Coordinates of C-alpha atoms in Angstrom, one line a residue:
M1 CA -20.9 -7.8 -8.2
L2 CA -19.2 -4.4 -8.1
Q3 CA -16.7 -3.7 -5.5
A4 CA -17.0 -0.5 -3.6
H5 CA -13.9 1.8 -3.5
K6 CA -13.3 4.1 -0.7
I7 CA -12.7 7.7 -1.8
K8 CA -10.6 9.9 0.4
P9 CA -12.2 13.3 0.5
V10 CA -10.1 16.3 -0.7
V11 CA -10.5 19.4 1.4
Q12 CA -10.6 22.7 -0.3
E13 CA -7.7 24.6 1.4
E14 CA -8.5 28.1 -0.1
V15 CA -11.7 30.1 -0.4
T16 CA -11.4 30.1 -4.2
G17 CA -9.8 26.6 -4.5
C18 CA -13.0 24.7 -5.4
G19 CA -11.9 23.8 -8.9
I20 CA -8.6 22.5 -7.7
A21 CA -10.2 20.4 -5.0
S22 CA -12.8 19.1 -7.4
V23 CA -10.3 18.0 -10.0
A24 CA -8.0 16.5 -7.3
N25 CA -10.9 14.4 -6.1
I26 CA -11.8 13.2 -9.6
V27 CA -8.2 12.2 -10.5
G28 CA -7.2 10.8 -7.1
K29 CA -4.6 13.4 -6.1
T30 CA -4.2 15.5 -3.0
Y31 CA -5.1 19.2 -3.0
A32 CA -1.4 20.1 -2.7
E33 CA -0.5 17.8 -5.7
M34 CA -3.3 19.3 -7.8
K35 CA -2.5 22.8 -6.8
Q36 CA 1.1 22.3 -7.9
I37 CA -0.1 21.0 -11.3
A38 CA -2.6 23.9 -11.7
N39 CA 0.0 26.5 -10.8
A40 CA 2.4 25.0 -13.4
M41 CA -0.4 25.5 -15.9
G42 CA -0.8 29.1 -14.9
V43 CA -4.0 28.5 -12.8
F44 CA -3.9 30.0 -9.3
A45 CA -6.7 29.8 -6.7
D46 CA -6.2 33.4 -5.7
D47 CA -6.6 34.8 -9.2
K48 CA -9.4 37.3 -9.0
S49 CA -10.2 36.9 -12.7
L50 CA -11.5 33.4 -12.0

């Protein structure tokens, strides 16, 4: 029997932060943690080119 795991939802904190929120949810990090990682990689939610 499979055991259900509770998933804590990640709230998108910026209008254009859907990618950050999605990845944070998949890898089990908070929005803030994932945003810091994304920013370190040169990805910013407020980048108009995205």
